[in-house]
CSV table of C-alpha atoms in Angstrom, one decimal:
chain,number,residue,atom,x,y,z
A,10,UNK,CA,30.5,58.0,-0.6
A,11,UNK,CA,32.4,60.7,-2.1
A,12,UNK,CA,34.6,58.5,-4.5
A,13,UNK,CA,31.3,57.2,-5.7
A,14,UNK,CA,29.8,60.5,-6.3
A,15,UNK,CA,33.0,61.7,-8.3
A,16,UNK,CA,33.0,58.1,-10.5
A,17,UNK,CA,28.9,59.1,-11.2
A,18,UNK,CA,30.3,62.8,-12.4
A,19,UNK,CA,32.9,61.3,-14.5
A,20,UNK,CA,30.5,58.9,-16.4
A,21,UNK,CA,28.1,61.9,-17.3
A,22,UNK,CA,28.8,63.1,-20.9
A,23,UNK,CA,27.6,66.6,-22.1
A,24,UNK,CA,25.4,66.6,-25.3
A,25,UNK,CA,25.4,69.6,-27.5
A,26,UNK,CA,22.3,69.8,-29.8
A,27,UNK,CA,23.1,72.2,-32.5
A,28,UNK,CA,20.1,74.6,-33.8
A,29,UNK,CA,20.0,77.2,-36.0
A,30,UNK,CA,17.5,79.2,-33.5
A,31,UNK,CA,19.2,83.2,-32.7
A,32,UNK,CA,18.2,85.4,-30.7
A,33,UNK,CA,15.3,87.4,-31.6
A,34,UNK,CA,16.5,90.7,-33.2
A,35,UNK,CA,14.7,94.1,-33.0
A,36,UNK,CA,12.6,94.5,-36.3
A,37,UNK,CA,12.8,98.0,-36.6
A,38,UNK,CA,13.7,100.0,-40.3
A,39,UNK,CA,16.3,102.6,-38.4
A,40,UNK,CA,16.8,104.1,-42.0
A,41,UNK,CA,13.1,104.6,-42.0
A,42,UNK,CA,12.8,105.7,-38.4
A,43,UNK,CA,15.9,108.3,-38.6
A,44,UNK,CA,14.0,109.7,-41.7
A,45,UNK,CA,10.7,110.4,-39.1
A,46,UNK,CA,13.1,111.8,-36.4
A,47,UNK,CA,14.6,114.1,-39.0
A,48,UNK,CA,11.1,115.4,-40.3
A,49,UNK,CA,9.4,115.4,-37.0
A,50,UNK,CA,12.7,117.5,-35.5
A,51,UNK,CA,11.8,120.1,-38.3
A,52,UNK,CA,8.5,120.7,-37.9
A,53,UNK,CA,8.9,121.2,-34.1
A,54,UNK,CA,11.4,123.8,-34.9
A,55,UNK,CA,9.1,125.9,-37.3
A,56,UNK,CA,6.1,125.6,-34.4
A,57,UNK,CA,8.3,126.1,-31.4
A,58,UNK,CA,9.3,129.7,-33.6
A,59,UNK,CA,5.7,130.3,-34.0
A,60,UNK,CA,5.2,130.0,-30.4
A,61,UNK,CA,8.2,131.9,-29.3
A,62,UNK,CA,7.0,134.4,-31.8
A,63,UNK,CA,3.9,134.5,-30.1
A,64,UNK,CA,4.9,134.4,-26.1
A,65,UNK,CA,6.9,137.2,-27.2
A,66,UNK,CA,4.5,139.3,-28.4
A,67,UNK,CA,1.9,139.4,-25.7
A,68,UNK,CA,2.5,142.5,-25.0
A,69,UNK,CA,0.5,144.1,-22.3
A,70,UNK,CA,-1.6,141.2,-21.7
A,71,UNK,CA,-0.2,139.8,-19.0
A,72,UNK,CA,-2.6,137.3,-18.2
A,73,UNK,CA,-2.3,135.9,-21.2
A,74,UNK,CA,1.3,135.7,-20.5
A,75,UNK,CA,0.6,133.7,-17.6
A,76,UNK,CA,-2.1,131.2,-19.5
A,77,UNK,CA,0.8,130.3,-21.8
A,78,UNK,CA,3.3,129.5,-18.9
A,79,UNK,CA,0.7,127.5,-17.1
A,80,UNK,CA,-0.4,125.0,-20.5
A,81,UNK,CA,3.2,124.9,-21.5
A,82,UNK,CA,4.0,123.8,-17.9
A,83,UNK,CA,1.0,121.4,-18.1
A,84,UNK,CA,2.0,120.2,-21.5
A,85,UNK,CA,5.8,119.3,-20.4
A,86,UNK,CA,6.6,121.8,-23.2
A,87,UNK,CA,8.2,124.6,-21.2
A,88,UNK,CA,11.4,123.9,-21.1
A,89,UNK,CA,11.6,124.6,-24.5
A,90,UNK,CA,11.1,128.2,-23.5
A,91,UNK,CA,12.9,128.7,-20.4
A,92,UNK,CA,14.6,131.7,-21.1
A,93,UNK,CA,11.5,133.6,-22.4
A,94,UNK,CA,9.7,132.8,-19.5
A,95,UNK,CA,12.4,133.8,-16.9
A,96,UNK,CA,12.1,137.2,-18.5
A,97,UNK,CA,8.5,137.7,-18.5
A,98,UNK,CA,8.0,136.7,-14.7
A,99,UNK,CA,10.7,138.9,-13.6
A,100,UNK,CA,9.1,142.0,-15.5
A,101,UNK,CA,5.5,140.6,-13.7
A,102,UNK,CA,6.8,140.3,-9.9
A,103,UNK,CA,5.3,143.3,-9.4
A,104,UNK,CA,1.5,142.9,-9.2
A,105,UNK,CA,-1.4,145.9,-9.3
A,106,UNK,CA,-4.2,143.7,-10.2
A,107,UNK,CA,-6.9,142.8,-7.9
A,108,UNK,CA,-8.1,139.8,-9.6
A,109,UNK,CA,-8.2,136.2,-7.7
A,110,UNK,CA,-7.4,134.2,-10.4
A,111,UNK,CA,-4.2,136.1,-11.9
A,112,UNK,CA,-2.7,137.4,-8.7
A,113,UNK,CA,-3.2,133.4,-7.5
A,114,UNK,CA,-1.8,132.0,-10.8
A,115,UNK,CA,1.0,134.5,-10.6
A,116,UNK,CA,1.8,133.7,-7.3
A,117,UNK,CA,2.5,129.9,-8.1
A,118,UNK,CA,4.2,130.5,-11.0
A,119,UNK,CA,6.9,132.7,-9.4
A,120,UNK,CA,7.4,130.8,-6.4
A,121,UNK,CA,7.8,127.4,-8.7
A,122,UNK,CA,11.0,129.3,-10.5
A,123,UNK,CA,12.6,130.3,-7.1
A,124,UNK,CA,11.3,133.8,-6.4
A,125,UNK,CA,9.9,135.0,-2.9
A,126,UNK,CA,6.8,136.5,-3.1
A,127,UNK,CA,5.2,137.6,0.1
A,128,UNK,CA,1.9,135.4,0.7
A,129,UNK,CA,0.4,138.9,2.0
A,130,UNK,CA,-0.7,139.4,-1.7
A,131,UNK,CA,-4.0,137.4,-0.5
A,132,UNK,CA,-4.8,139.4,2.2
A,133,UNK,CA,-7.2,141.7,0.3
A,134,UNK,CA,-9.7,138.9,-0.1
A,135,UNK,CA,-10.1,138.5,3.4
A,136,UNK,CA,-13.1,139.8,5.1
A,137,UNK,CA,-13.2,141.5,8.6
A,138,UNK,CA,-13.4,138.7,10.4
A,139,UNK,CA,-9.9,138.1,9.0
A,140,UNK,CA,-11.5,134.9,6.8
A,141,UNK,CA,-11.7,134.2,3.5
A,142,UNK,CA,-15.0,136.2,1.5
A,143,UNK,CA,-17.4,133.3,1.0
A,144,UNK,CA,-18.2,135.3,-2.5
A,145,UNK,CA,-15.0,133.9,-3.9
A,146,UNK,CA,-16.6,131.0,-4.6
A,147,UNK,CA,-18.4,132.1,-7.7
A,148,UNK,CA,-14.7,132.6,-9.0
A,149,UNK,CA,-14.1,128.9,-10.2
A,150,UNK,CA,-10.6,129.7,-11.9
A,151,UNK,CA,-9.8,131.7,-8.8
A,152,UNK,CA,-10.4,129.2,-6.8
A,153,UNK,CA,-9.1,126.5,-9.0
A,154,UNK,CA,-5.4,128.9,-9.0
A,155,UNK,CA,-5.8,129.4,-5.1
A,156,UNK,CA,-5.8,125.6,-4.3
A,157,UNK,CA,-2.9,125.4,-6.8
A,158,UNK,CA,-0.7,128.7,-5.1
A,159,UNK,CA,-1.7,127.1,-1.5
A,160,UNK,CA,0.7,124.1,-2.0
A,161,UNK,CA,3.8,125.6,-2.4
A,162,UNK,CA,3.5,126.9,1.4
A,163,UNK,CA,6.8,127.2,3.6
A,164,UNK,CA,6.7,127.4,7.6
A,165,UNK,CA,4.0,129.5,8.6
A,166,UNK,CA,2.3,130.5,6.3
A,167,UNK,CA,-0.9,130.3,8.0
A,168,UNK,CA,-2.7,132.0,5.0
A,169,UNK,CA,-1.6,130.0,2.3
A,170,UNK,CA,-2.7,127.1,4.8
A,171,UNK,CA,-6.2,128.6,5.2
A,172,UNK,CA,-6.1,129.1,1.5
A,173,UNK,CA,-6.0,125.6,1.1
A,174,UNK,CA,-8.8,124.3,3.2
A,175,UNK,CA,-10.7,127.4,1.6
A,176,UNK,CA,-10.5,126.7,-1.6
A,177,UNK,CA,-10.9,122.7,-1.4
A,178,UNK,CA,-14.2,122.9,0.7
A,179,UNK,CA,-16.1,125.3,-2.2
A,180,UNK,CA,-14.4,123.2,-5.0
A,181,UNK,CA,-15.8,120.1,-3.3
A,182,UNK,CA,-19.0,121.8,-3.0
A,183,UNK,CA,-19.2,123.7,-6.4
A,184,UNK,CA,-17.8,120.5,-8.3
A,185,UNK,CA,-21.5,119.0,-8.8
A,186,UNK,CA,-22.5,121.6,-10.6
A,187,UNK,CA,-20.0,122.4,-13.4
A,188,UNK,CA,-19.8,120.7,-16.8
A,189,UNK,CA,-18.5,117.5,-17.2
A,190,UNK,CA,-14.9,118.8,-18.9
A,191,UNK,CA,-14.5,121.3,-15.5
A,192,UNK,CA,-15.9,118.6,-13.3
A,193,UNK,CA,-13.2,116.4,-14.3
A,194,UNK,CA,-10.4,119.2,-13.8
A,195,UNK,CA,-11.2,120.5,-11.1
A,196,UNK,CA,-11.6,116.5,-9.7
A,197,UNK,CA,-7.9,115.9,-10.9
A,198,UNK,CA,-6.9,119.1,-9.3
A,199,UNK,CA,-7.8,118.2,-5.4
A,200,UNK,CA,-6.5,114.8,-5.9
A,201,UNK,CA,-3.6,115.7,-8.3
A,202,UNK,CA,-1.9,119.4,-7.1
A,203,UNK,CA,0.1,120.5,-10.3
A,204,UNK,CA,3.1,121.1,-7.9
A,205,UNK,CA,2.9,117.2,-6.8
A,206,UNK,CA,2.7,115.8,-10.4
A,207,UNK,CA,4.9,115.2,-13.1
A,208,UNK,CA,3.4,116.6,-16.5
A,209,UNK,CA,4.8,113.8,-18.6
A,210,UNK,CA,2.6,111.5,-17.4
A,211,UNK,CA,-0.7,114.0,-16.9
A,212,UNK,CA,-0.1,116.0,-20.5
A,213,UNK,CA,-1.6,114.1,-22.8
A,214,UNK,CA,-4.8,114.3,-21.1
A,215,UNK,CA,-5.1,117.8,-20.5
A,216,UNK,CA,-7.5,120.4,-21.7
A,217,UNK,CA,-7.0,124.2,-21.3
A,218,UNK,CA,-10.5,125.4,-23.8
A,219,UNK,CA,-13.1,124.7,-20.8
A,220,UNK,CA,-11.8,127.3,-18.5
A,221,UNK,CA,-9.9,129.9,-20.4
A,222,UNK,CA,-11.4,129.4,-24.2
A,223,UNK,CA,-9.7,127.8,-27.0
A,224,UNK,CA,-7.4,130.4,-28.8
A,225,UNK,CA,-4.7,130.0,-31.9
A,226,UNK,CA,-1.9,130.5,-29.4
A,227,UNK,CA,-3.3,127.3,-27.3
A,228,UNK,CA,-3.5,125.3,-30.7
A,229,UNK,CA,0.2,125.7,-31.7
A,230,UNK,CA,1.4,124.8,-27.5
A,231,UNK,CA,-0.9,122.0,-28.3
A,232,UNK,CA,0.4,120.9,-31.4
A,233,UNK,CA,3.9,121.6,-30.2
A,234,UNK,CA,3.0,118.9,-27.4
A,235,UNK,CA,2.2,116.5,-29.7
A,236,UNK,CA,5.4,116.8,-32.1
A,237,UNK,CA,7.5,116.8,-28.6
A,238,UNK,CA,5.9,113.6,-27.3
A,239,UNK,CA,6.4,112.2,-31.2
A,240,UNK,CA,10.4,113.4,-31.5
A,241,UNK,CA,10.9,112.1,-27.7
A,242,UNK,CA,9.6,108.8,-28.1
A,243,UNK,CA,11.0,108.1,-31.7
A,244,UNK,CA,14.3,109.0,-29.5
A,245,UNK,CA,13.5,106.8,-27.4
A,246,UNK,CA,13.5,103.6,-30.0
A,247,UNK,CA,16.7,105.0,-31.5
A,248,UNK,CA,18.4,104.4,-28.0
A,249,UNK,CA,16.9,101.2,-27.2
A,250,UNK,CA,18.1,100.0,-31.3
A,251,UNK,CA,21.8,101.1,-29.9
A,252,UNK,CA,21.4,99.4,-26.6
A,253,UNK,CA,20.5,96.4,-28.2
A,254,UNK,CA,23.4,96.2,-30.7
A,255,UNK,CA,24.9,95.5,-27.0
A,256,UNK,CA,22.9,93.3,-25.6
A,257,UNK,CA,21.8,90.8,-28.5
């Protein structure tokens, strides 16, 4: 059996066809696209000075401090500005305001870079009944920023986890009757948690204007954004052109 399988091998011949077929190349101009990185490169340079120019200047305004940190965070654009924003939040750990929204917003944004701040700071909207003040609830961004602060919790922090099941139950119930823009946020927001996301895949669809106004500071982050997502992705084709010098 086997001496008749090896004869059968031996009589097979192996046929070549010859083609003049290749592999499919890449058709991509890489003079053309190193041109667009080079121009695209510049012009992110020139607005990310604007907007350092600008974060740097806000002066006493703290909360518009933190509104910048917040859309450059939402807009993947922040680490563009690391520095400057280390140095702001460490001159703002110290809190006198008495405001939901920024002493909520402030809260998450330290905690995200590493500092301890005590969850205490939310004790003064509690009532005597030690419970949440149902009047927060006519505070959208408040409560918007208070869901947000609530998920970056440690072990017991029964506050922060009150603050949570607060703040979700009026957004549920307030959610019908905002515009369709804050609707949709504020949607995105209970089933999305900024904390649990990654921006890069949530930036291109944000917008800032419908809860805090539109502003020329949130036009250049914007604009910034979109050169950023341009100059990444054109990176992106320049290192799959020298992969494929590899592979094809």
């Amino acid at each position: 059996m086997s001496m008749h399988f090896k004869s059968c091998l031996s009589s097979l011949k192996l046929q070549i066809i010859p083609t003049n077929s290749q592999l499919p190349k890449w058709n991509i101009d890489t003079v053309k696209l190193k041109r667009r990185n080079t121009l695209i490169g510049i012009s992110s340079s020139d607005k990310l000075e604007v907007v350092k120019h600008e974060f740097k200047n806000v002066g006493e305004s703290s909360l518009k401090g933190l509104h910048m940190i917040d859309v450059m965070q939402r807009l993947n654009i922040d680490y563009h500005f690391q520095e400057e924003i280390e140095a702001f939040l460490t001159r703002e750990y110290v809190c006198h305001h008495h405001d939901l929204h920024e002493i909520a917003l402030r809260f998450r944004l330290l905690r995200q870079r590493g500092h301890f701040v005590p969850s205490e700071v939310f004790n003064k909207f509690k009532n005597k009944e030690e419970k949440f003040d149902p009047k927060l609830g006519e505070n959208i961004k408040g409560m918007i920023d208070l869901f947000e602060a609530s998920h970056l919790s440690m072990a017991e922090e029964d506050i922060l986890d009150g603050a949570k099941e607060f703040s979700m139950k009026i957004l549920k119930e307030k959610v019908a009757q905002l515009d369709n823009r804050e609707a949709m946020f504020v949607r995105k927001t209970l089933e999305y948690p900024f904390h649990k996301t990654l921006p890069m895949f949530t930036s291109r669809n944000f917008y800032y204007g419908h809860l805090y106004g539109t502003n020329k500071w949130f036009d250049s982050l914007k604009e910034l954004a979109k050169l950023d997502f341009s100059f990444l992705q054109h990176l992106r084709h320049q290192e799959i052109i020298e992969i494929s010098k590899y592979v094809f």
